[in-house]
Amino acid sequence: MNPSTRWGLLGLASLLLHPARGDDWPRWMGPTGDGVYYEDGIVDAIPADGLKIQWRVPVAGGYAGPAVVGERVYLFDFVKSSGEAFNDPGKRATLQGIERVLCLDAKTGKTNWTYQYDCTYSISYPAGPRCTPTVDVVGPDDPGRVYVLGCEGDFACLDAMTGEVIWKRSLKVDFGAAVPLWGFSSHPLVDGDLVYCMVGGTGQTVVAFDKMTGEIKWKSLSASAVGYCPPSIITAGGVRQLVVWHADAIVSLDPSSGNQFWEIPLRPDYEMAIARPQLSGNQVYASGIRTESVLFELATDRPTATEIWRGENKKSVFSAISTPIFHDGMIYGTDCNEGFLVAVDATSGERLWTTFAATQPKEKRRLSHGNAFLTRLDGSNRYLLMSEIGDLVMANLTKKGYEELGRFHVLEPTGEAFGRPVVWSHPAYAHQTAYVRNDKEIVAVSFAK
């Protein structure tokens, strides 16, 4: 299949809520943005002798995961030139360098183009960008666009084929937005003719831009801080809704105007609204650092929301780094307080089981912010888990327990958190391949049958 045909199919798939297949991974957490992988032809289990490495390519630092569309992989990183990098959750580091977007050939890893700009960091945990590139293609004759948001608020729209700048904005300069302690981290969302970005500031917590020109279409909401959670689109109560989570509440807006539908108060410590609220049926689950775990129900006849339960400490799951998966009456996520994978009954909010196998299998003790990124395989209870130690794991997750179906050590944990080495970057899954990065390399791993 040639690239233009593949990209045309992506445009068609973007019109569907749940595409039957998803050859591409055009944004954070996949084609539907909810951590579901829609592709056939992958192994039923990871074999004991491992998986095939297709290529390894050196890159620089960053937490941003790759995006994959057609024959191209897009990666965002930071090349430090001076300054002292340190990870202190209470202090900002000052570094000089460049933020850089790399476009790589998906089959070989060869660089197609590079877009870069000088950037001075003033953030905590300054490894590099947080936001996965968002790729938008709507037809076979459309070259496509790549939207990137850097740590310091540099927001750009690039030509997906050439890397040329179509338009750019500075959230600091154009909006006077304050840089969050951990940098701007909310992945931009493209929907229809608009691209939504979490900006911050009075009346502009979320801003809708014309995706082709960068023109401001509307601004909405005020909050104590912008937080770190990406916006998402759902359909409920007979209308489409834009759901955002800032430092004070989860809020639903009219995507076309920014007018508010409903609000659920939810205030995580340290302004750390991070994990995307997850929709299952007409219920939404959201989880945050230390104390926040809430399930609420959306009305079917109007855009309103009603809280059902809030989880109690050591009885629910409290996720900070990765987004839990909510499916078939179950919630699976890594708990930032204890560091293990947790299964929660969505009806009661109670834990059913826990395991360290998905995060740090050799540990049997509490791990602050122990983490794994979860991706569900469509139509099954099988999951791909990217552990913080660099292992790609396949497992069945059910209310009865955790059943591992093999693991493969892909790369080394080059980051640091709480005195231990970690990989905290969400992988991309496309073309029966896992694309995984740390602060030194990106690796393409085949798991085709």
CSV table of C-alpha atoms in Angstrom, one decimal:
chain,number,residue,atom,x,y,z
A,1,MET,CA,0.0,0.0,0.0
A,2,ASN,CA,1.5,3.4,-1.0
A,3,PRO,CA,1.6,6.2,1.6
A,4,SER,CA,-1.1,8.3,0.0
A,5,THR,CA,-3.6,5.4,0.1
A,6,ARG,CA,-2.7,4.6,3.6
A,7,TRP,CA,-3.1,8.2,4.7
A,8,GLY,CA,-6.5,8.4,3.0
A,9,LEU,CA,-7.7,5.4,4.9
A,10,LEU,CA,-6.5,7.1,8.1
A,11,GLY,CA,-8.7,10.1,7.3
A,12,LEU,CA,-11.7,7.8,6.8
A,13,ALA,CA,-10.9,6.0,10.1
A,14,SER,CA,-10.8,9.3,12.0
A,15,LEU,CA,-14.4,9.8,11.2
A,16,LEU,CA,-15.4,6.7,13.1
A,17,LEU,CA,-15.6,6.4,16.8
A,18,HIS,CA,-14.2,2.8,16.9
A,19,PRO,CA,-12.4,1.9,13.7
A,20,ALA,CA,-12.2,-1.8,12.9
A,21,ARG,CA,-8.5,-1.5,12.1
A,22,GLY,CA,-5.9,1.0,13.1
A,23,ASP,CA,-2.7,0.6,11.0
A,24,ASP,CA,-1.5,3.9,12.3
A,25,TRP,CA,-0.9,5.5,15.7
A,26,PRO,CA,-1.4,9.2,14.9
A,27,ARG,CA,-1.4,10.6,18.4
A,28,TRP,CA,-0.9,9.8,22.1
A,29,MET,CA,-2.7,6.6,23.2
A,30,GLY,CA,-3.6,5.6,19.7
A,31,PRO,CA,-6.1,6.2,16.9
A,32,THR,CA,-9.0,6.8,19.3
A,33,GLY,CA,-6.9,8.3,22.1
A,34,ASP,CA,-8.2,5.8,24.7
A,35,GLY,CA,-5.4,3.3,24.8
A,36,VAL,CA,-7.0,0.7,22.4
A,37,TYR,CA,-4.9,-1.0,19.7
A,38,TYR,CA,-6.9,-1.9,16.5
A,39,GLU,CA,-4.7,-4.2,14.5
A,40,ASP,CA,-4.7,-7.8,13.5
A,41,GLY,CA,-1.8,-10.1,12.8
A,42,ILE,CA,0.2,-9.8,16.0
A,43,VAL,CA,1.6,-12.7,18.1
A,44,ASP,CA,-0.7,-14.3,20.7
A,45,ALA,CA,2.1,-14.3,23.2
A,46,ILE,CA,5.7,-13.0,23.4
A,47,PRO,CA,7.9,-16.0,22.7
A,48,ALA,CA,10.6,-17.1,25.1
A,49,ASP,CA,13.4,-16.3,22.7
A,50,GLY,CA,12.1,-12.7,22.3
A,51,LEU,CA,11.0,-10.4,19.5
A,52,LYS,CA,12.8,-9.2,16.4
A,53,ILE,CA,14.4,-5.8,16.6
A,54,GLN,CA,13.9,-4.1,13.2
A,55,TRP,CA,16.1,-1.0,13.9
A,56,ARG,CA,17.6,1.2,16.6
A,57,VAL,CA,18.2,4.9,16.1
A,58,PRO,CA,19.9,7.3,18.5
A,59,VAL,CA,17.8,10.2,19.8
A,60,ALA,CA,18.0,12.7,22.6
A,61,GLY,CA,15.9,13.2,25.8
A,62,GLY,CA,12.2,13.4,26.3
A,63,TYR,CA,9.1,11.8,27.7
A,64,ALA,CA,7.1,12.3,24.5
A,65,GLY,CA,6.0,9.1,22.8
A,66,PRO,CA,6.2,8.5,19.0
A,67,ALA,CA,3.4,8.9,16.5
A,68,VAL,CA,3.3,6.7,13.4
A,69,VAL,CA,1.4,7.4,10.2
A,70,GLY,CA,1.9,5.6,6.9
A,71,GLU,CA,5.6,5.0,6.5
A,72,ARG,CA,6.7,7.8,8.9
A,73,VAL,CA,7.5,8.0,12.6
A,74,TYR,CA,7.4,11.3,14.3
A,75,LEU,CA,9.4,11.9,17.5
A,76,PHE,CA,9.9,15.0,19.7
A,77,ASP,CA,13.1,15.3,21.8
A,78,PHE,CA,15.5,17.9,23.5
A,79,VAL,CA,19.2,18.2,22.8
A,80,LYS,CA,20.8,19.9,25.8
A,81,SER,CA,23.8,22.3,25.1
A,82,SER,CA,24.4,23.7,28.6
A,83,GLY,CA,23.0,23.8,32.1
A,84,GLU,CA,22.7,21.3,34.9
A,85,ALA,CA,19.8,18.8,34.6
A,86,PHE,CA,18.4,17.4,37.8
A,87,ASN,CA,15.2,15.7,38.8
A,88,ASP,CA,13.8,17.5,41.9
A,89,PRO,CA,10.0,17.6,42.1
A,90,GLY,CA,10.2,20.9,44.0
A,91,LYS,CA,12.7,22.8,41.9
A,92,ARG,CA,13.1,24.0,38.3
A,93,ALA,CA,16.3,23.4,36.3
A,94,THR,CA,17.6,25.9,33.8
A,95,LEU,CA,18.9,24.3,30.6
A,96,GLN,CA,19.8,25.6,27.1
A,97,GLY,CA,19.4,23.5,24.0
A,98,ILE,CA,17.0,22.8,21.1
A,99,GLU,CA,13.7,21.1,21.0
A,100,ARG,CA,13.6,18.9,17.9
A,101,VAL,CA,11.0,17.0,15.8
A,102,LEU,CA,12.4,14.0,13.9
A,103,CYS,CA,10.5,12.4,11.0
A,104,LEU,CA,11.9,8.9,10.6
A,105,ASP,CA,11.2,6.2,8.0
A,106,ALA,CA,9.1,3.6,9.7
A,107,LYS,CA,10.8,0.6,8.0
A,108,THR,CA,14.5,1.7,8.4
A,109,GLY,CA,14.6,4.5,11.0
A,110,LYS,CA,16.4,6.8,8.5
A,111,THR,CA,15.7,10.5,9.1
A,112,ASN,CA,13.4,12.1,6.5
A,113,TRP,CA,13.5,15.6,7.9
A,114,THR,CA,14.2,17.6,11.1
A,115,TYR,CA,12.5,20.6,12.6
A,116,GLN,CA,14.2,22.3,15.5
A,117,TYR,CA,14.4,25.6,17.4
A,118,ASP,CA,16.4,27.0,20.3
A,119,CYS,CA,14.7,26.5,23.7
A,120,THR,CA,15.6,27.4,27.3
A,121,TYR,CA,14.0,25.1,29.8
A,122,SER,CA,12.8,26.3,33.2
A,123,ILE,CA,11.1,23.2,34.4
A,124,SER,CA,11.4,20.2,36.8
A,125,TYR,CA,12.4,16.8,35.4
A,126,PRO,CA,13.9,18.5,32.3
A,127,ALA,CA,14.7,15.5,30.1
A,128,GLY,CA,12.7,16.8,27.2
A,129,PRO,CA,9.2,17.3,25.6
A,130,ARG,CA,6.2,15.6,27.1
A,131,CYS,CA,3.7,15.9,24.3
A,132,THR,CA,3.4,13.2,21.6
A,133,PRO,CA,3.1,14.8,18.1
A,134,THR,CA,-0.4,14.8,16.8
A,135,VAL,CA,-0.7,13.9,13.1
A,136,ASP,CA,-3.7,15.0,11.1
A,137,VAL,CA,-4.4,13.7,7.6
A,138,VAL,CA,-7.9,13.9,6.1
A,139,GLY,CA,-7.5,12.7,2.5
A,140,PRO,CA,-5.2,11.1,-0.1
A,141,ASP,CA,-4.4,14.5,-1.6
A,142,ASP,CA,-3.7,16.1,1.8
A,143,PRO,CA,0.0,16.1,2.8
A,144,GLY,CA,-1.1,16.2,6.4
A,145,ARG,CA,0.0,18.2,9.4
A,146,VAL,CA,1.9,17.5,12.6
A,147,TYR,CA,1.1,19.5,15.7
A,148,VAL,CA,3.7,19.7,18.4
A,149,LEU,CA,3.6,21.4,21.8
A,150,GLY,CA,7.0,21.9,23.6
A,151,CYS,CA,7.8,22.1,27.3
A,152,GLU,CA,8.0,25.9,27.2
A,153,GLY,CA,4.8,26.5,25.2
A,154,ASP,CA,6.1,26.5,21.7
A,155,PHE,CA,3.1,25.3,19.7
A,156,ALA,CA,3.6,24.6,16.0
A,157,CYS,CA,1.8,23.1,13.0
A,158,LEU,CA,4.2,21.5,10.5
A,159,ASP,CA,3.8,20.0,7.0
A,160,ALA,CA,3.9,16.2,7.7
A,161,MET,CA,5.8,15.5,4.5
A,162,THR,CA,8.5,18.2,4.7
A,163,GLY,CA,8.6,19.5,8.2
A,164,GLU,CA,8.0,23.1,7.0
A,165,VAL,CA,6.2,25.4,9.4
A,166,ILE,CA,2.6,26.2,8.5
A,167,TRP,CA,2.0,28.3,11.6
A,168,LYS,CA,3.3,28.6,15.1
A,169,ARG,CA,2.3,30.2,18.4
A,170,SER,CA,4.0,30.8,21.7
A,171,LEU,CA,1.8,30.2,24.7
A,172,LYS,CA,4.1,32.3,26.9
A,173,VAL,CA,4.3,35.3,24.5
A,174,ASP,CA,1.0,35.2,22.7
A,175,PHE,CA,-1.1,34.4,25.8
A,176,GLY,CA,1.0,35.3,28.8
A,177,ALA,CA,0.6,31.7,30.0
A,178,ALA,CA,2.7,30.5,32.9
A,179,VAL,CA,4.9,27.5,32.3
A,180,PRO,CA,3.8,24.7,34.6
A,181,LEU,CA,6.3,23.2,37.0
A,182,TRP,CA,6.7,20.1,34.8
A,183,GLY,CA,6.3,21.9,31.5
A,184,PHE,CA,3.4,22.1,29.1
A,185,SER,CA,2.3,18.4,28.8
A,186,SER,CA,-1.2,18.3,27.4
A,187,HIS,CA,-1.1,16.7,24.0
A,188,PRO,CA,-3.0,18.8,21.4
A,189,LEU,CA,-6.2,17.4,20.1
A,190,VAL,CA,-7.4,17.7,16.5
A,191,ASP,CA,-11.1,17.4,15.8
A,192,GLY,CA,-12.7,18.5,12.6
A,193,ASP,CA,-11.5,22.0,11.6
A,194,LEU,CA,-10.1,22.8,15.1
A,195,VAL,CA,-7.1,21.9,17.2
A,196,TYR,CA,-7.6,22.2,21.0
A,197,CYS,CA,-4.8,23.2,23.3
A,198,MET,CA,-4.6,23.5,27.1
A,199,VAL,CA,-3.1,27.0,27.6
A,200,GLY,CA,-3.8,28.4,31.0
A,201,GLY,CA,-4.7,31.8,32.4
A,202,THR,CA,-7.9,33.7,33.0
A,203,GLY,CA,-10.6,32.8,30.6
A,204,GLN,CA,-8.1,30.7,28.5
A,205,THR,CA,-7.5,27.5,30.2
A,206,VAL,CA,-8.4,25.8,27.0
A,207,VAL,CA,-8.2,27.4,23.5
A,208,ALA,CA,-9.6,26.3,20.2
A,209,PHE,CA,-7.5,27.2,17.1
A,210,ASP,CA,-8.3,26.9,13.4
A,211,LYS,CA,-6.1,23.9,12.6
A,212,MET,CA,-5.0,25.3,9.2
A,213,THR,CA,-4.2,28.9,10.1
A,214,GLY,CA,-3.7,29.0,13.9
A,215,GLU,CA,-6.4,31.6,14.2
A,216,ILE,CA,-8.1,31.6,17.7
A,217,LYS,CA,-11.7,30.5,17.4
A,218,TRP,CA,-12.6,30.6,21.1
A,219,LYS,CA,-11.2,30.6,24.6
A,220,SER,CA,-12.8,29.2,27.7
A,221,LEU,CA,-12.5,28.5,31.4
A,222,SER,CA,-10.4,29.9,34.3
A,223,ALA,CA,-8.6,27.6,36.8
A,224,SER,CA,-6.0,27.8,39.5
A,225,ALA,CA,-3.6,26.0,37.1
A,226,VAL,CA,-3.8,24.4,33.6
A,227,GLY,CA,-2.7,21.0,34.8
A,228,TYR,CA,-1.2,18.3,32.5
A,229,CYS,CA,-4.2,16.4,31.1
A,230,PRO,CA,-5.0,16.3,27.3
A,231,PRO,CA,-8.5,17.2,26.1
A,232,SER,CA,-10.7,14.6,24.6
A,233,ILE,CA,-13.9,14.3,22.6
A,234,ILE,CA,-16.8,12.1,23.6
A,235,THR,CA,-20.4,11.8,22.5
A,236,ALA,CA,-23.0,11.6,25.3
A,237,GLY,CA,-26.4,13.0,26.2
A,238,GLY,CA,-27.1,13.4,22.5
A,239,VAL,CA,-24.3,15.8,21.9
A,240,ARG,CA,-20.5,15.9,21.2
A,241,GLN,CA,-18.6,17.1,24.2
A,242,LEU,CA,-15.0,18.3,24.8
A,243,VAL,CA,-13.8,17.0,28.1
A,244,VAL,CA,-10.9,18.8,29.9
A,245,TRP,CA,-9.4,18.3,33.3
A,246,HIS,CA,-7.6,21.3,34.8
A,247,ALA,CA,-6.2,21.6,38.3
A,248,ASP,CA,-9.6,22.1,39.9
A,249,ALA,CA,-12.2,20.1,38.0
A,250,ILE,CA,-13.2,17.9,35.1
A,251,VAL,CA,-15.3,20.0,32.7
A,252,SER,CA,-17.4,19.3,29.6
A,253,LEU,CA,-17.6,22.0,26.9
A,254,ASP,CA,-19.4,22.5,23.6
A,255,PRO,CA,-16.5,21.8,21.1
A,256,SER,CA,-17.8,24.4,18.7
A,257,SER,CA,-18.2,27.3,21.2
A,258,GLY,CA,-16.4,26.5,24.5
A,259,ASN,CA,-19.7,26.9,26.4
A,260,GLN,CA,-19.8,24.7,29.5
A,261,PHE,CA,-22.1,21.7,29.9
A,262,TRP,CA,-21.1,20.2,33.3
A,263,GLU,CA,-18.4,20.1,35.9
A,264,ILE,CA,-17.1,17.5,38.4
A,265,PRO,CA,-14.7,19.0,41.1
A,266,LEU,CA,-11.5,17.0,41.2
A,267,ARG,CA,-8.4,18.6,42.7
A,268,PRO,CA,-5.2,16.4,42.6
A,269,ASP,CA,-2.2,17.4,44.7
A,270,TYR,CA,0.5,19.5,43.0
A,271,GLU,CA,-1.9,20.5,40.2
A,272,MET,CA,-1.2,17.1,38.7
A,273,ALA,CA,-4.3,16.5,36.6
A,274,ILE,CA,-2.6,14.1,34.2
A,275,ALA,CA,-4.5,10.9,33.2
A,276,ARG,CA,-7.1,11.2,30.5
A,277,PRO,CA,-10.7,10.6,31.9
A,278,GLN,CA,-11.8,7.3,30.4
A,279,LEU,CA,-15.2,6.6,28.9
A,280,SER,CA,-16.9,3.2,29.1
A,281,GLY,CA,-20.6,3.1,28.0
A,282,ASN,CA,-22.1,6.1,29.7
A,283,GLN,CA,-19.7,6.2,32.6
A,284,VAL,CA,-16.4,8.1,33.0
A,285,TYR,CA,-13.5,7.2,35.3
A,286,ALA,CA,-10.7,9.6,36.3
A,287,SER,CA,-7.7,9.0,38.5
A,288,GLY,CA,-5.0,11.2,40.0
A,289,ILE,CA,-2.1,11.4,42.3
A,290,ARG,CA,-2.5,10.1,45.9
A,291,THR,CA,-6.2,10.8,46.6
A,292,GLU,CA,-8.2,11.2,43.5
A,293,SER,CA,-10.3,8.4,42.1
A,294,VAL,CA,-13.8,9.1,40.8
A,295,LEU,CA,-16.5,7.4,38.7
A,296,PHE,CA,-19.4,9.4,37.3
A,297,GLU,CA,-22.3,8.7,35.0
A,298,LEU,CA,-23.4,10.8,32.0
A,299,ALA,CA,-27.0,11.3,31.2
A,300,THR,CA,-28.3,9.8,28.0
A,301,ASP,CA,-30.8,12.5,27.2
A,302,ARG,CA,-28.9,15.7,28.0
A,303,PRO,CA,-25.3,16.7,28.7
A,304,THR,CA,-25.0,16.4,32.4
A,305,ALA,CA,-23.0,14.2,34.8
A,306,THR,CA,-23.6,12.6,38.2
A,307,GLU,CA,-20.9,11.3,40.6
A,308,ILE,CA,-21.3,7.6,41.6
A,309,TRP,CA,-18.3,7.0,43.9
A,310,ARG,CA,-14.9,8.3,45.0
A,311,GLY,CA,-12.2,5.7,45.8
A,312,GLU,CA,-10.7,5.4,49.2
A,313,ASN,CA,-6.9,5.2,49.9
A,314,LYS,CA,-5.6,1.6,49.5
A,315,LYS,CA,-9.0,0.5,48.2
A,316,SER,CA,-8.9,2.0,44.7
A,317,VAL,CA,-6.2,3.0,42.2
A,318,PHE,CA,-4.5,6.4,42.1
A,319,SER,CA,-2.6,6.9,38.8
A,320,ALA,CA,-0.3,9.8,38.1
A,321,ILE,CA,2.0,9.0,35.2
A,322,SER,CA,-0.1,6.7,33.0
A,323,THR,CA,-3.8,6.6,32.2
A,324,PRO,CA,-5.8,3.6,33.5
A,325,ILE,CA,-7.9,1.5,31.1
A,326,PHE,CA,-11.6,1.3,31.9
A,327,HIS,CA,-13.3,-1.6,30.1
A,328,ASP,CA,-16.0,-4.2,30.7
A,329,GLY,CA,-16.7,-3.1,34.2
A,330,MET,CA,-13.1,-3.2,35.2
A,331,ILE,CA,-10.4,-0.5,35.8
A,332,TYR,CA,-6.8,-1.4,35.4
A,333,GLY,CA,-4.0,1.1,36.3
A,334,THR,CA,-0.7,1.6,38.1
A,335,ASP,CA,-1.0,3.1,41.5
A,336,CYS,CA,1.4,6.0,42.2
A,337,ASN,CA,1.2,5.4,46.0
A,338,GLU,CA,2.2,1.7,46.0
A,339,GLY,CA,3.8,1.2,42.6
A,340,PHE,CA,1.9,-1.9,41.5
A,341,LEU,CA,-0.7,-2.7,38.9
A,342,VAL,CA,-4.2,-2.6,40.4
A,343,ALA,CA,-7.5,-4.1,39.2
A,344,VAL,CA,-10.6,-2.3,40.5
A,345,ASP,CA,-14.2,-3.3,40.2
A,346,ALA,CA,-15.9,-0.3,38.6
A,347,THR,CA,-19.2,-1.1,40.3
A,348,SER,CA,-17.9,-0.8,43.8
A,349,GLY,CA,-14.6,1.0,43.5
A,350,GLU,CA,-12.8,-1.8,45.4
A,351,ARG,CA,-9.5,-3.5,44.5
A,352,LEU,CA,-9.7,-7.1,43.4
A,353,TRP,CA,-6.0,-7.8,43.0
A,354,THR,CA,-2.5,-6.1,42.7
A,355,THR,CA,0.8,-7.2,41.2
A,356,PHE,CA,4.3,-5.7,40.7
A,357,ALA,CA,4.9,-7.9,37.6
A,358,ALA,CA,3.9,-5.1,35.3
A,359,THR,CA,6.0,-2.4,36.9
A,360,GLN,CA,9.0,-3.8,38.8
A,361,PRO,CA,8.7,-7.6,38.9
A,362,LYS,CA,11.7,-8.1,41.2
A,363,GLU,CA,10.4,-5.6,43.8
A,364,LYS,CA,8.0,-6.6,46.6
A,365,ARG,CA,8.0,-3.2,48.3
A,366,ARG,CA,6.3,0.2,47.9
A,367,LEU,CA,7.6,2.1,44.8
A,368,SER,CA,6.7,5.8,44.6
A,369,HIS,CA,5.1,6.3,41.2
A,370,GLY,CA,5.9,2.8,40.0
A,371,ASN,CA,4.6,2.8,36.5
A,372,ALA,CA,3.6,0.9,33.3
A,373,PHE,CA,1.8,2.1,30.2
A,374,LEU,CA,-1.3,0.0,29.4
A,375,THR,CA,-2.8,-0.6,25.9
A,376,ARG,CA,-5.7,-3.0,25.4
A,377,LEU,CA,-5.9,-5.1,22.3
A,378,ASP,CA,-9.3,-4.6,20.6
A,379,GLY,CA,-11.8,-7.3,21.2
A,380,SER,CA,-9.9,-9.1,23.9
A,381,ASN,CA,-8.7,-9.1,27.5
A,382,ARG,CA,-5.1,-9.0,26.2
A,383,TYR,CA,-3.0,-6.0,27.0
A,384,LEU,CA,0.4,-4.7,26.0
A,385,LEU,CA,2.2,-3.1,29.0
A,386,MET,CA,5.4,-1.0,28.7
A,387,SER,CA,7.1,-1.4,32.1
A,388,GLU,CA,9.2,1.4,33.6
A,389,ILE,CA,12.3,-1.0,33.4
A,390,GLY,CA,12.1,-1.2,29.6
A,391,ASP,CA,10.2,-4.5,29.3
A,392,LEU,CA,7.4,-4.9,26.7
A,393,VAL,CA,4.9,-7.3,28.4
A,394,MET,CA,1.8,-9.0,27.0
A,395,ALA,CA,-0.8,-10.2,29.6
A,396,ASN,CA,-4.4,-11.2,30.1
A,397,LEU,CA,-6.1,-8.9,32.6
A,398,THR,CA,-9.4,-10.0,34.0
A,399,LYS,CA,-11.2,-9.6,37.3
A,400,LYS,CA,-9.7,-13.0,38.3
A,401,GLY,CA,-6.1,-11.9,38.0
A,402,TYR,CA,-3.0,-11.2,36.0
A,403,GLU,CA,-1.8,-13.8,33.5
A,404,GLU,CA,1.5,-12.9,31.8
A,405,LEU,CA,1.9,-14.0,28.2
A,406,GLY,CA,5.6,-13.2,27.9
A,407,ARG,CA,7.9,-10.3,28.0
A,408,PHE,CA,10.8,-8.8,26.1
A,409,HIS,CA,13.4,-6.4,27.3
A,410,VAL,CA,13.5,-3.7,24.6
A,411,LEU,CA,15.7,-0.9,26.0
A,412,GLU,CA,17.4,0.4,29.1
A,413,PRO,CA,15.7,2.7,31.6
A,414,THR,CA,17.8,5.9,31.1
A,415,GLY,CA,15.6,8.3,33.1
A,416,GLU,CA,15.6,8.7,36.9
A,417,ALA,CA,12.8,9.0,39.4
A,418,PHE,CA,13.0,8.7,43.1
A,419,GLY,CA,16.4,7.2,43.0
A,420,ARG,CA,15.7,4.4,40.4
A,421,PRO,CA,16.2,4.2,36.6
A,422,VAL,CA,12.9,4.4,34.6
A,423,VAL,CA,11.4,4.6,31.2
A,424,TRP,CA,8.5,7.0,31.3
A,425,SER,CA,7.5,7.3,27.6
A,426,HIS,CA,4.4,5.9,26.1
A,427,PRO,CA,5.1,3.6,23.1
A,428,ALA,CA,3.4,3.6,19.7
A,429,TYR,CA,1.9,0.4,18.2
A,430,ALA,CA,1.5,0.3,14.4
A,431,HIS,CA,2.1,-2.0,11.5
A,432,GLN,CA,2.5,-5.0,13.9
A,433,THR,CA,5.4,-3.1,15.4
A,434,ALA,CA,6.1,-1.4,18.8
A,435,TYR,CA,8.0,1.9,18.6
A,436,VAL,CA,9.6,2.5,22.0
A,437,ARG,CA,12.0,5.3,23.1
A,438,ASN,CA,14.1,6.3,26.0
A,439,ASP,CA,16.5,9.3,26.3
A,440,LYS,CA,19.1,7.7,24.1
A,441,GLU,CA,17.4,5.7,21.3
A,442,ILE,CA,14.1,4.8,19.6
A,443,VAL,CA,13.6,1.1,18.9
A,444,ALA,CA,11.3,-0.6,16.4
A,445,VAL,CA,10.2,-4.1,17.6
A,446,SER,CA,8.2,-6.4,15.4
A,447,PHE,CA,5.5,-8.6,17.0
A,448,ALA,CA,3.9,-9.7,13.8
A,449,LYS,CA,2.8,-13.4,13.7
